[in-house]
Short mmCIF file of C-alpha atoms in Angstrom, two decimals:
data_model
loop_
_atom_site.label_atom_id
_atom_site.label_comp_id
_atom_site.label_asym_id
_atom_site.label_seq_id
_atom_site.Cartn_x
_atom_site.Cartn_y
_atom_site.Cartn_z
CA MET A 1 10.94 -45.84 61.06
CA LYS A 2 13.94 -44.18 62.06
CA GLY A 3 14.61 -41.22 61.30
CA TYR A 4 11.68 -38.65 61.08
CA GLY A 5 9.20 -40.22 64.55
CA ASP A 6 7.64 -42.35 64.67
CA PRO A 7 3.63 -42.27 62.49
CA TYR A 8 1.71 -44.95 64.95
CA LYS A 9 2.70 -41.93 67.95
CA ASN A 10 1.20 -38.18 67.95
CA LYS A 11 3.42 -36.15 68.14
CA LYS A 12 2.02 -33.89 71.41
CA ASN A 13 1.45 -36.94 73.45
CA LYS A 14 3.82 -39.90 72.65
CA ASN A 15 1.98 -41.83 74.54
CA THR A 16 -1.11 -41.65 72.51
CA LYS A 17 -0.57 -44.03 69.26
CA LEU A 18 -2.72 -42.91 66.48
CA SER A 19 -5.28 -44.72 63.96
CA LYS A 20 -5.08 -46.17 60.45
CA GLU A 21 -6.63 -42.69 59.50
CA GLN A 22 -4.79 -40.47 61.53
CA ILE A 23 -1.28 -41.81 59.71
CA ILE A 24 -2.63 -41.71 56.30
CA ASN A 25 -4.05 -38.60 56.81
CA GLN A 26 -0.84 -37.25 57.89
CA ALA A 27 0.77 -39.14 54.98
CA ILE A 28 -0.95 -37.09 52.15
CA LYS A 29 -1.45 -33.47 54.26
CA LEU A 30 2.91 -33.75 54.24
CA HIS A 31 1.83 -34.48 50.35
CA LEU A 32 0.24 -31.16 49.86
CA LYS A 33 2.41 -29.53 51.26
CA GLY A 34 5.68 -29.94 49.28
CA ASN A 35 7.08 -32.78 51.49
CA ILE A 36 8.00 -35.72 49.03
CA ARG A 37 10.58 -37.04 51.02
CA GLU A 38 8.76 -37.51 54.66
CA ALA A 39 5.12 -38.74 52.42
CA ILE A 40 7.40 -41.42 50.66
CA LYS A 41 8.85 -42.30 53.37
CA TYR A 42 4.95 -42.28 55.20
CA TYR A 43 3.60 -43.98 51.48
CA GLN A 44 5.99 -47.10 51.98
CA GLN A 45 5.73 -47.76 55.51
CA ILE A 46 2.09 -47.92 55.21
CA ILE A 47 1.95 -50.17 52.38
CA LYS A 48 4.89 -51.92 54.10
CA VAL A 49 2.39 -52.86 56.78
CA GLY A 50 0.03 -53.57 54.66
CA TRP A 51 -2.94 -51.24 54.50
CA ASN A 52 -4.36 -51.53 51.28
CA ASP A 53 -5.87 -48.00 51.21
CA PRO A 54 -6.70 -46.54 47.66
CA ARG A 55 -5.68 -43.51 48.45
CA VAL A 56 -1.99 -44.21 49.81
CA PHE A 57 -1.71 -46.39 45.91
CA ALA A 58 -2.96 -43.85 43.83
CA ASN A 59 -0.72 -40.73 44.94
CA TYR A 60 2.63 -42.70 45.65
CA GLY A 61 1.92 -43.39 42.43
CA ILE A 62 2.24 -39.60 41.31
CA ILE A 63 5.55 -39.50 43.22
CA LEU A 64 6.87 -42.33 41.85
CA ARG A 65 5.52 -41.07 38.06
CA ASN A 66 7.20 -37.12 39.02
CA LEU A 67 10.64 -39.30 40.26
CA GLY A 68 10.38 -41.12 36.09
CA ASN A 69 10.02 -44.44 38.26
CA LEU A 70 7.26 -45.51 35.39
CA LYS A 71 6.68 -49.25 36.01
CA GLU A 72 6.32 -48.99 39.49
CA ALA A 73 3.94 -46.18 39.26
CA GLU A 74 2.04 -48.12 37.00
CA ILE A 75 2.02 -50.75 39.02
CA SER A 76 0.55 -48.43 41.98
CA PHE A 77 -2.18 -46.87 40.16
CA ARG A 78 -3.23 -50.10 39.51
CA LYS A 79 -3.38 -51.29 42.84
CA ALA A 80 -5.34 -48.30 43.32
CA ILE A 81 -8.27 -48.97 41.51
CA SER A 82 -8.70 -52.80 42.04
CA LEU A 83 -8.96 -51.71 45.49
CA ASN A 84 -11.33 -48.96 44.32
CA PRO A 85 -12.37 -49.30 40.86
CA ASN A 86 -14.51 -45.74 41.14
CA LEU A 87 -11.76 -43.58 41.75
CA ALA A 88 -11.79 -42.17 39.17
CA ASN A 89 -8.91 -39.77 39.98
CA ALA A 90 -6.41 -43.07 39.63
CA HIS A 91 -7.95 -43.56 36.05
CA SER A 92 -6.97 -40.59 34.89
CA ASN A 93 -4.05 -40.17 36.40
CA LEU A 94 -2.87 -44.53 35.12
CA GLY A 95 -4.41 -42.12 31.54
CA ASN A 96 -1.60 -40.29 32.59
CA LEU A 97 1.28 -42.94 33.57
CA LEU A 98 0.64 -44.54 30.39
CA LYS A 99 1.30 -41.71 27.68
CA ASP A 100 4.34 -41.43 28.92
CA LEU A 101 4.64 -45.01 28.06
CA GLY A 102 4.12 -44.68 24.31
CA ASN A 103 0.91 -46.49 25.26
CA LEU A 104 -1.97 -43.93 23.57
CA LYS A 105 -4.97 -46.28 23.38
CA GLU A 106 -4.87 -47.34 26.96
CA ALA A 107 -4.87 -44.31 28.23
CA GLU A 108 -7.27 -42.64 26.20
CA ILE A 109 -9.53 -46.19 27.33
CA TYR A 110 -7.97 -44.31 31.55
CA GLN A 111 -9.31 -40.97 30.65
CA ARG A 112 -12.42 -41.79 28.65
CA LYS A 113 -13.07 -44.21 32.22
CA ALA A 114 -12.07 -41.22 34.46
CA ILE A 115 -14.55 -38.69 33.13
CA LYS A 116 -17.31 -41.63 32.50
CA LEU A 117 -16.73 -41.54 36.68
CA ASP A 118 -16.98 -38.27 37.08
CA PRO A 119 -17.99 -35.94 34.03
CA SER A 120 -16.50 -32.59 36.40
CA LEU A 121 -12.90 -33.50 35.86
CA ALA A 122 -11.66 -31.28 34.40
CA ASN A 123 -9.04 -32.51 34.98
CA ALA A 124 -9.19 -35.50 33.15
CA HIS A 125 -11.06 -33.79 30.75
CA SER A 126 -7.84 -32.11 30.09
CA ASN A 127 -5.67 -34.61 29.82
CA LEU A 128 -7.92 -36.44 27.34
CA GLY A 129 -7.80 -33.23 25.69
CA ASN A 130 -3.31 -33.36 24.98
CA LEU A 131 -3.79 -37.16 24.86
CA LEU A 132 -5.78 -36.82 21.34
CA ARG A 133 -3.03 -33.54 20.56
CA ASP A 134 -0.88 -37.29 20.60
CA LEU A 135 -2.59 -38.76 18.32
CA GLY A 136 -4.14 -35.93 15.81
CA ASN A 137 -7.21 -35.19 16.44
CA LEU A 138 -6.82 -31.46 17.03
CA LYS A 139 -10.63 -30.71 16.72
CA GLU A 140 -12.20 -33.43 19.51
CA ALA A 141 -8.91 -31.81 22.07
CA GLU A 142 -9.62 -28.57 22.11
CA ILE A 143 -13.43 -29.17 22.01
CA SER A 144 -11.89 -31.90 25.51
CA ILE A 145 -9.67 -28.96 27.39
CA ARG A 146 -12.20 -26.20 26.70
CA LYS A 147 -14.47 -28.77 28.51
CA ALA A 148 -12.35 -28.64 31.33
CA ILE A 149 -12.13 -25.11 31.20
CA SER A 150 -15.09 -24.12 31.29
CA LEU A 151 -15.79 -26.64 34.57
CA ASN A 152 -12.58 -25.41 36.18
CA PRO A 153 -11.98 -21.61 34.26
CA ASN A 154 -8.37 -21.60 37.27
CA LEU A 155 -7.19 -25.20 35.75
CA ALA A 156 -3.93 -23.88 34.82
CA GLU A 157 -2.90 -27.33 33.37
CA SER A 158 -5.61 -27.03 30.13
CA TYR A 159 -4.57 -23.19 29.19
CA SER A 160 -1.24 -25.16 28.96
CA ASN A 161 -2.40 -27.88 26.48
CA LEU A 162 -4.68 -25.65 25.19
CA GLY A 163 -2.09 -23.18 24.08
CA GLY A 164 0.21 -26.40 22.53
CA ILE A 165 -3.00 -27.06 20.54
CA LEU A 166 -3.42 -24.07 19.06
CA SER A 167 0.36 -23.65 18.07
CA ASP A 168 -0.08 -27.05 16.21
CA ILE A 169 -2.53 -25.46 14.20
CA GLY A 170 -1.36 -22.21 14.14
CA ASN A 171 -2.39 -19.92 15.92
CA LEU A 172 0.84 -18.90 17.46
CA LYS A 173 -0.95 -15.26 18.92
CA GLU A 174 -4.30 -17.39 21.24
CA ALA A 175 -1.37 -19.92 21.98
CA GLU A 176 0.52 -17.37 23.83
CA ILE A 177 -2.20 -15.51 25.28
CA SER A 178 -3.35 -18.93 26.14
CA ILE A 179 -0.40 -20.19 27.96
CA ARG A 180 0.66 -16.36 29.93
CA LYS A 181 -3.30 -17.48 31.17
CA ALA A 182 -1.37 -20.79 32.59
CA ILE A 183 2.13 -19.18 33.64
CA GLU A 184 -0.76 -16.54 35.41
CA LEU A 185 -2.55 -19.49 37.40
CA ASN A 186 0.14 -21.26 38.18
CA PRO A 187 3.40 -19.64 37.77
CA ASN A 188 5.16 -23.43 39.30
CA LEU A 189 3.75 -25.09 35.84
CA VAL A 190 7.10 -25.88 34.40
CA LYS A 191 5.87 -26.87 31.00
CA ALA A 192 3.58 -23.57 30.21
CA TYR A 193 7.06 -21.93 30.77
CA TYR A 194 8.80 -24.77 27.84
CA SER A 195 5.81 -23.74 25.38
CA LEU A 196 6.17 -20.48 25.76
CA SER A 197 9.89 -20.59 25.23
CA ARG A 198 9.42 -21.60 21.22
CA ILE A 199 7.03 -19.34 20.57
CA LYS A 200 8.43 -15.61 18.74
CA TYR A 201 6.38 -14.56 21.96
CA SER A 202 5.66 -10.69 23.23
CA ASP A 203 8.33 -8.53 24.70
CA GLU A 204 4.68 -7.05 26.78
CA ASN A 205 5.26 -9.10 29.54
CA ASN A 206 9.17 -10.75 30.19
CA ILE A 207 7.97 -11.20 34.36
CA TRP A 208 7.54 -15.85 33.03
CA GLN A 209 11.27 -14.67 32.12
CA ASP A 210 12.43 -13.63 35.58
CA LEU A 211 10.42 -16.44 37.08
CA ILE A 212 12.10 -19.21 35.12
CA PHE A 213 15.01 -18.36 36.10
CA SER A 214 14.74 -17.55 39.78
CA GLU A 215 15.99 -20.18 42.74
CA ASN A 216 12.83 -20.80 42.87
CA ILE A 217 11.24 -22.65 40.22
CA LEU A 218 13.27 -25.59 41.66
CA LEU A 219 12.39 -25.87 44.64
CA LYS A 220 10.36 -28.95 45.24
CA LYS A 221 10.72 -29.76 41.85
CA SER A 222 10.96 -33.17 39.83
CA LYS A 223 13.66 -34.49 37.31
CA LYS A 224 11.08 -34.29 34.85
CA ASP A 225 10.44 -30.57 35.85
CA GLN A 226 14.12 -29.75 36.36
CA VAL A 227 14.81 -30.69 32.68
CA SER A 228 11.79 -28.95 31.33
CA ILE A 229 13.39 -25.71 33.05
CA TYR A 230 16.86 -26.08 31.98
CA PHE A 231 15.55 -25.97 28.43
CA THR A 232 13.89 -23.51 28.88
CA ARG A 233 15.91 -21.09 30.22
CA ALA A 234 18.33 -22.49 26.91
CA ASN A 235 15.96 -21.39 24.46
CA ILE A 236 15.59 -17.50 25.85
CA LEU A 237 18.94 -17.37 26.17
CA HIS A 238 19.79 -18.81 22.70
CA LYS A 239 17.32 -16.45 21.12
CA GLU A 240 18.96 -14.12 23.13
CA LYS A 241 22.54 -15.08 21.70
CA ASN A 242 23.98 -15.98 25.04
CA TYR A 243 25.11 -19.37 23.32
CA LYS A 244 27.95 -19.81 26.38
CA GLU A 245 24.91 -20.42 29.11
CA SER A 246 22.59 -21.46 27.12
CA THR A 247 25.18 -24.25 26.49
CA LYS A 248 25.66 -24.59 30.12
CA TYR A 249 21.14 -25.79 30.57
CA LEU A 250 21.42 -27.21 27.93
CA LYS A 251 24.54 -29.87 29.33
CA LEU A 252 22.60 -29.26 32.51
CA ALA A 253 18.87 -30.37 31.25
CA ASN A 254 20.14 -33.89 28.82
CA LYS A 255 22.47 -34.49 31.60
CA LEU A 256 19.36 -34.93 33.62
CA LYS A 257 17.42 -36.46 30.99
CA LEU A 258 19.79 -39.60 30.25
CA ALA A 259 19.80 -40.05 34.23
CA ILE A 260 15.73 -40.81 34.17
CA ARG A 261 16.00 -42.45 30.31
CA PRO A 262 19.06 -44.74 29.38
CA SER A 263 19.86 -44.23 25.69
CA LYS A 264 19.25 -46.81 24.19
CA SER A 265 21.37 -46.02 20.77
CA ASP A 266 22.84 -49.42 20.62
CA ASN A 267 19.00 -51.49 19.99
CA LEU A 268 17.75 -48.90 16.98
CA ILE A 269 21.68 -49.83 16.18
CA ASP A 270 20.99 -53.19 16.08
CA LYS A 271 17.51 -52.84 14.79
CA SER A 272 18.99 -51.48 11.68
CA LYS A 273 21.52 -54.25 11.25
CA ALA A 274 18.62 -56.88 11.93
CA LEU A 275 16.56 -55.42 8.97
CA LEU A 276 18.96 -55.08 6.32
CA ILE A 277 19.14 -58.79 6.64
CA GLU A 278 15.40 -59.26 6.55
CA SER A 279 15.56 -56.89 3.65
CA ASP A 280 17.45 -59.36 2.00
CA LYS A 281 15.25 -62.29 2.65
CA LYS A 282 13.89 -63.72 -1.25
CA ASP A 283 11.22 -65.31 -0.31
CA PHE A 284 9.76 -62.67 2.36
CA ASN A 285 6.29 -62.33 0.42
CA LYS A 286 4.67 -61.26 -2.83
CA LYS A 287 4.20 -58.15 -4.17
CA ALA A 288 0.10 -56.83 -3.40
CA GLU A 289 -0.73 -56.83 -6.68
CA LYS A 290 -4.06 -54.73 -6.41
CA ASN A 291 -3.13 -50.79 -7.61
CA TYR A 292 -3.56 -49.05 -4.30
CA CYS A 293 -2.49 -44.76 -3.26
CA GLU A 294 0.79 -43.48 -4.10
CA ASN A 295 2.49 -43.86 -1.00
CA ILE A 296 4.72 -41.80 -0.32
CA PHE A 297 7.38 -42.15 2.85
CA VAL A 298 9.19 -39.24 4.71
CA VAL A 299 12.64 -40.66 6.52
CA GLY A 300 15.95 -39.60 7.87
CA MET A 301 16.70 -37.60 11.54
CA PRO A 302 14.86 -35.64 13.53
CA ARG A 303 14.93 -31.92 12.71
CA SER A 304 16.13 -32.60 9.24
CA GLY A 305 13.38 -30.92 7.66
CA SER A 306 11.30 -33.52 7.64
CA THR A 307 8.35 -31.53 8.21
CA LEU A 308 8.55 -28.91 5.90
CA VAL A 309 8.96 -31.75 3.36
CA GLU A 310 5.32 -32.85 4.67
CA SER A 311 4.42 -29.20 4.14
CA ILE A 312 5.02 -29.12 0.98
CA LEU A 313 4.42 -32.21 -0.17
CA SER A 314 0.18 -31.73 1.92
CA MET A 315 -0.24 -28.43 -0.54
CA ASN A 316 -1.40 -30.88 -2.88
CA ASN A 317 -5.11 -31.44 -2.44
CA ASP A 318 -4.71 -35.34 -3.16
CA VAL A 319 -1.89 -35.72 -0.57
CA CYS A 320 -3.16 -37.37 2.80
CA ASP A 321 -0.85 -36.71 5.53
CA LEU A 322 -0.70 -39.37 8.03
CA GLY A 323 2.50 -37.65 10.19
CA GLU A 324 4.33 -39.39 11.99
CA ILE A 325 1.86 -42.64 12.37
CA ASN A 326 3.61 -46.35 13.24
CA PHE A 327 1.35 -47.95 10.35
CA LEU A 328 4.08 -50.01 8.24
CA GLU A 329 6.22 -51.28 12.02
CA GLU A 330 2.78 -52.20 13.11
CA SER A 331 2.42 -54.17 9.82
CA PHE A 332 5.83 -55.95 10.55
CA LYS A 333 5.16 -56.81 13.77
CA GLU A 334 1.99 -58.81 12.91
CA TYR A 335 4.04 -60.21 9.99
CA GLU A 336 6.19 -61.11 12.08
CA ASN A 337 4.02 -62.48 14.43
CA SER A 338 1.71 -64.78 12.29
CA LYS A 339 1.16 -68.58 11.33
CA GLU A 340 -0.98 -67.65 8.43
CA ASP A 341 0.72 -66.27 4.87
CA ILE A 342 -0.38 -62.85 5.36
CA ASN A 343 0.96 -60.65 3.09
CA PHE A 344 3.12 -57.75 4.96
CA ALA A 345 2.43 -54.85 2.08
CA GLU A 346 -1.53 -55.73 2.22
CA LEU A 347 -1.25 -55.36 6.39
CA TYR A 348 0.13 -51.74 6.00
CA LEU A 349 -1.97 -50.88 3.31
CA LYS A 350 -5.40 -52.12 5.10
CA LYS A 351 -4.06 -49.83 7.47
CA VAL A 352 -3.82 -46.92 5.69
CA ASN A 353 -7.08 -47.58 3.99
CA SER A 354 -8.71 -47.20 7.42
CA LYS A 355 -7.67 -43.39 8.10
CA THR A 356 -7.86 -42.79 4.74
CA ASN A 357 -9.06 -43.24 0.59
CA PHE A 358 -7.12 -40.47 -0.83
CA LYS A 359 -4.55 -41.41 -3.84
CA ILE A 360 -2.00 -40.44 -2.01
CA THR A 361 -0.35 -40.27 1.28
CA THR A 362 2.33 -38.76 3.10
CA ASN A 363 4.35 -41.40 5.31
CA LYS A 364 6.80 -38.66 7.98
CA ASN A 365 7.66 -41.64 10.86
CA LEU A 366 11.46 -40.84 10.25
CA TYR A 367 12.33 -44.02 11.89
CA ASN A 368 10.85 -46.19 8.65
CA TYR A 369 14.17 -45.30 7.19
CA LEU A 370 14.72 -48.79 9.06
CA TYR A 371 13.11 -50.63 6.59
CA THR A 372 13.33 -48.89 3.70
CA GLY A 373 14.00 -52.37 1.92
CA LEU A 374 10.73 -53.60 2.92
CA ILE A 375 9.19 -50.37 1.57
CA ALA A 376 10.81 -50.70 -1.40
CA SER A 377 10.32 -54.44 -2.22
CA GLN A 378 7.28 -54.60 -1.02
CA ILE A 379 5.27 -52.12 -0.92
CA PRO A 380 3.01 -51.18 -4.32
CA ASN A 381 3.76 -47.09 -5.47
CA ALA A 382 6.09 -46.87 -2.78
CA LYS A 383 8.66 -43.74 -3.49
CA ILE A 384 11.08 -42.79 -0.87
CA ILE A 385 11.97 -39.50 0.03
CA HIS A 386 15.32 -39.07 2.97
CA CYS A 387 16.38 -35.96 4.12
CA PHE A 388 18.84 -35.33 5.53
CA ARG A 389 21.58 -32.10 6.28
CA ASN A 390 24.96 -30.47 7.96
CA PRO A 391 25.13 -33.17 10.87
CA LEU A 392 26.62 -30.96 13.15
CA ASP A 393 23.51 -28.43 12.69
CA ASN A 394 21.17 -31.96 12.80
CA ILE A 395 23.00 -33.18 16.06
CA LEU A 396 22.97 -29.28 17.52
CA SER A 397 19.20 -29.52 16.86
CA ILE A 398 18.11 -32.74 18.02
CA TYR A 399 20.40 -32.29 21.50
CA ARG A 400 18.60 -28.86 21.90
CA THR A 401 14.61 -29.97 21.41
CA ASN A 402 13.12 -31.67 24.27
CA PHE A 403 11.14 -35.30 22.88
CA LYS A 404 8.70 -35.58 24.51
CA ARG A 405 9.10 -39.50 24.19
CA GLY A 406 11.40 -41.96 22.04
CA ASN A 407 14.28 -40.24 20.72
CA GLU A 408 16.71 -41.33 24.40
CA TYR A 409 19.21 -41.59 22.44
CA SER A 410 19.07 -37.65 21.73
CA SER A 411 20.45 -35.94 25.12
CA SER A 412 24.00 -38.04 24.63
CA LEU A 413 26.15 -36.50 21.47
CA VAL A 414 28.15 -39.29 20.93
CA ASP A 415 24.94 -41.28 20.75
CA CYS A 416 23.46 -38.97 18.27
CA ALA A 417 26.46 -38.17 15.90
CA ARG A 418 26.94 -42.77 16.44
CA ILE A 419 22.77 -42.87 15.33
CA TYR A 420 22.71 -40.36 12.26
CA ILE A 421 26.12 -42.37 10.83
CA ASP A 422 24.53 -45.66 11.44
CA GLN A 423 21.10 -44.05 9.29
CA GLU A 424 23.36 -42.20 6.99
CA ASN A 425 25.05 -46.29 5.95
CA VAL A 426 22.04 -48.02 5.43
CA MET A 427 20.19 -45.15 3.44
CA LYS A 428 22.83 -45.76 1.43
CA LYS A 429 22.99 -49.10 1.26
CA TYR A 430 19.26 -49.18 -0.13
CA LYS A 431 20.00 -46.61 -2.18
CA ASN A 432 22.48 -48.29 -4.12
CA ARG A 433 20.11 -50.89 -5.01
CA PHE A 434 16.48 -49.10 -5.26
CA PRO A 435 17.93 -46.42 -7.04
CA SER A 436 14.81 -45.03 -8.90
CA LYS A 437 12.88 -45.75 -5.34
CA ILE A 438 14.54 -43.77 -3.06
CA TYR A 439 14.82 -39.24 -3.80
CA ASP A 440 17.70 -37.43 -1.89
CA LEU A 441 16.53 -34.16 -0.24
CA ASN A 442 19.60 -32.28 1.06
CA TYR A 443 17.51 -29.02 3.68
CA ASP A 444 20.35 -27.17 3.69
CA SER A 445 20.12 -26.49 -0.55
CA LEU A 446 15.88 -26.66 0.29
CA VAL A 447 16.27 -23.36 2.22
CA THR A 448 19.10 -21.98 0.50
CA ASN A 449 16.92 -22.55 -2.95
CA PRO A 450 13.81 -23.41 -2.54
CA ASN A 451 12.37 -22.51 -6.03
CA GLN A 452 14.84 -25.23 -7.84
CA GLU A 453 14.47 -28.32 -5.22
CA ILE A 454 10.88 -28.22 -5.04
CA LYS A 455 10.89 -27.76 -8.40
CA SER A 456 13.19 -30.75 -8.98
CA LEU A 457 11.19 -32.59 -5.74
CA ILE A 458 7.64 -32.09 -7.70
CA LYS A 459 8.93 -33.25 -10.90
CA TRP A 460 10.83 -36.91 -9.57
CA LEU A 461 6.75 -36.97 -8.29
CA GLY A 462 6.19 -36.84 -11.40
CA TRP A 463 3.25 -34.32 -10.53
CA LYS A 464 2.63 -31.34 -11.98
CA TRP A 465 3.67 -28.25 -10.74
CA ASP A 466 2.03 -25.56 -8.70
CA ASP A 467 3.49 -22.18 -6.98
CA SER A 468 2.24 -23.08 -3.64
CA TYR A 469 4.49 -25.49 -3.46
CA LEU A 470 7.03 -22.81 -2.50
CA SER A 471 4.19 -21.20 0.09
CA PRO A 472 3.77 -24.51 2.57
CA HIS A 473 3.77 -22.25 5.65
CA LEU A 474 0.44 -21.00 3.91
CA ASN A 475 -0.89 -24.77 4.61
CA THR A 476 -3.51 -25.01 7.18
CA ARG A 477 -3.12 -28.63 8.08
CA SER A 478 -2.10 -29.65 11.02
CA VAL A 479 1.64 -30.22 12.91
CA SER A 480 1.88 -32.13 16.23
CA THR A 481 5.83 -32.79 15.77
CA ALA A 482 9.00 -30.70 17.22
CA SER A 483 8.62 -28.40 14.33
CA ASN A 484 5.29 -27.79 14.56
CA ILE A 485 6.13 -23.61 15.62
CA GLN A 486 9.13 -22.75 12.49
CA VAL A 487 7.54 -24.36 10.11
CA ARG A 488 4.71 -21.28 10.13
CA SER A 489 7.45 -19.43 9.10
CA PRO A 490 8.53 -18.32 5.24
CA ILE A 491 11.47 -20.93 4.40
CA ASN A 492 14.33 -19.54 5.73
CA SER A 493 18.31 -20.33 5.84
CA ARG A 494 18.74 -18.99 9.84
CA SER A 495 19.82 -22.15 10.73
CA ILE A 496 22.83 -23.20 8.05
CA GLY A 497 26.07 -23.42 10.25
CA GLY A 498 24.35 -22.95 13.59
CA TRP A 499 26.51 -25.08 15.14
CA LYS A 500 29.54 -22.91 15.21
CA ASN A 501 27.71 -21.37 17.88
CA TYR A 502 27.83 -24.51 19.99
CA LYS A 503 31.81 -25.68 18.74
CA GLU A 504 33.02 -26.00 21.88
CA MET A 505 29.47 -28.07 23.38
CA LEU A 506 29.19 -30.12 20.44
CA LYS A 507 33.20 -31.19 20.50
CA PRO A 508 32.39 -34.85 21.71
CA ALA A 509 29.77 -35.61 18.42
CA ILE A 510 32.87 -33.39 15.93
CA ALA A 511 35.32 -36.24 17.12
CA ILE A 512 33.05 -39.37 15.88
CA ILE A 513 31.73 -37.94 12.53
CA THR A 514 35.14 -35.68 11.55
CA GLN A 515 35.94 -39.74 11.25
CA ILE A 516 34.42 -40.40 8.21
CA ASP A 517 36.01 -39.43 5.59
CA ARG A 518 33.32 -36.68 3.56
CA TYR A 519 33.18 -35.21 6.32
CA LYS A 520 37.05 -34.46 7.80
CA ASP A 521 37.40 -31.00 6.26
CA LEU A 522 33.23 -30.18 8.33
CA ILE A 523 34.48 -27.70 10.96
CA LEU A 524 37.20 -26.04 8.66
#
């Protein structure tokens, strides 16, 4: 216990030993005061000596999560729950952690358990609402968060979460009001600043901007919060066209984010190679014979215009947009792990039918491009729309986005370029094999000449034309992707050529992209 004193001794009387309860209370007190370093030392020593107190494991789990040590945090939360199964806050915090890990179904179980244990726990209602938003259940999500606000009108987190939902459903004015309320209640709630920086906020009150650029806002913040602060600053400076300063904060944000979550780009590239081989198998399985709904898959890189495309398509009343649902990969894993003679397509279509009975579905999980060969050869009535755009504009947009989870490579310009090229090469191979199944949609052409490009797309789909396809910004559907704000504006070409404002920053990506023959003159 060197370096910070002996917690077993009373500071006022060095000869008087503190009780176990006093030591634990001292650790919790340090934690509440924001003295995280000292609190960690206390918690670790308490755990080391074998004092199995659920409060210690629950609180230590919170710190570990904030530090990005998610697996250790999970162990700590589960230990707290095993010691006290009625600890509602521990269930809710474990639910938040599982959400971070992408295990949304189990996360929902723990949030609902927390509410069952303590129906008055506003945090749990707010957390459940935020989780339901990720699951695409916006209606119930809004109800849950408004319940949290009714239980605790001063819970800043709830107003921030509500603002996110309101953004998803297109109510941007009320979203701004709600997020501002969150900052008013808690000027240190970093994620609220980030949400506000993404919308077209009013200029009536820029106090929050002064706060986010203050040095104090960085004090005692977790690495995850620091990432959000830097992205927020970059967004504000980008809107002000101060690209040099925006670059500085983008680099800080992504460098720190990579330290928390490594890129994993090699995993994605290896996966694409393996699936190319898998789709070549002649004896994969027989195609389902039943006459199923029309299955449209929108694939490509993140930030390639796919959300806009899905908004255009879902102007058709016969279309159910499934969003970025992971049904395809889940079905493939079930097929691979099954010892029975099952059909891959049937597995996928069963999942789709459990969610909707619409005539047409769109699946916008972009990484379905990895499974293009299986989609084209196995899924009945399948059509694939491959979205792409200028690689440097695409890479810049990815690098500027603070993705909630997944897309870890997004924080490395080099890896963004590698993934872009690999994705393009994979799709080229599949297009040669299934030319009638895949439609190339160039985002730059779409936003420059929407009338022509949208009509061409609708004709390829074999649908009857309707002028509503030209006004996707009027679509009332909810959008929970990183493009939920942009898609509410009329189609425009403002983002084309934006990479030129960040040319210096993009040099690592440019060096890789321009090695490809078709892009060697890209920056001229």
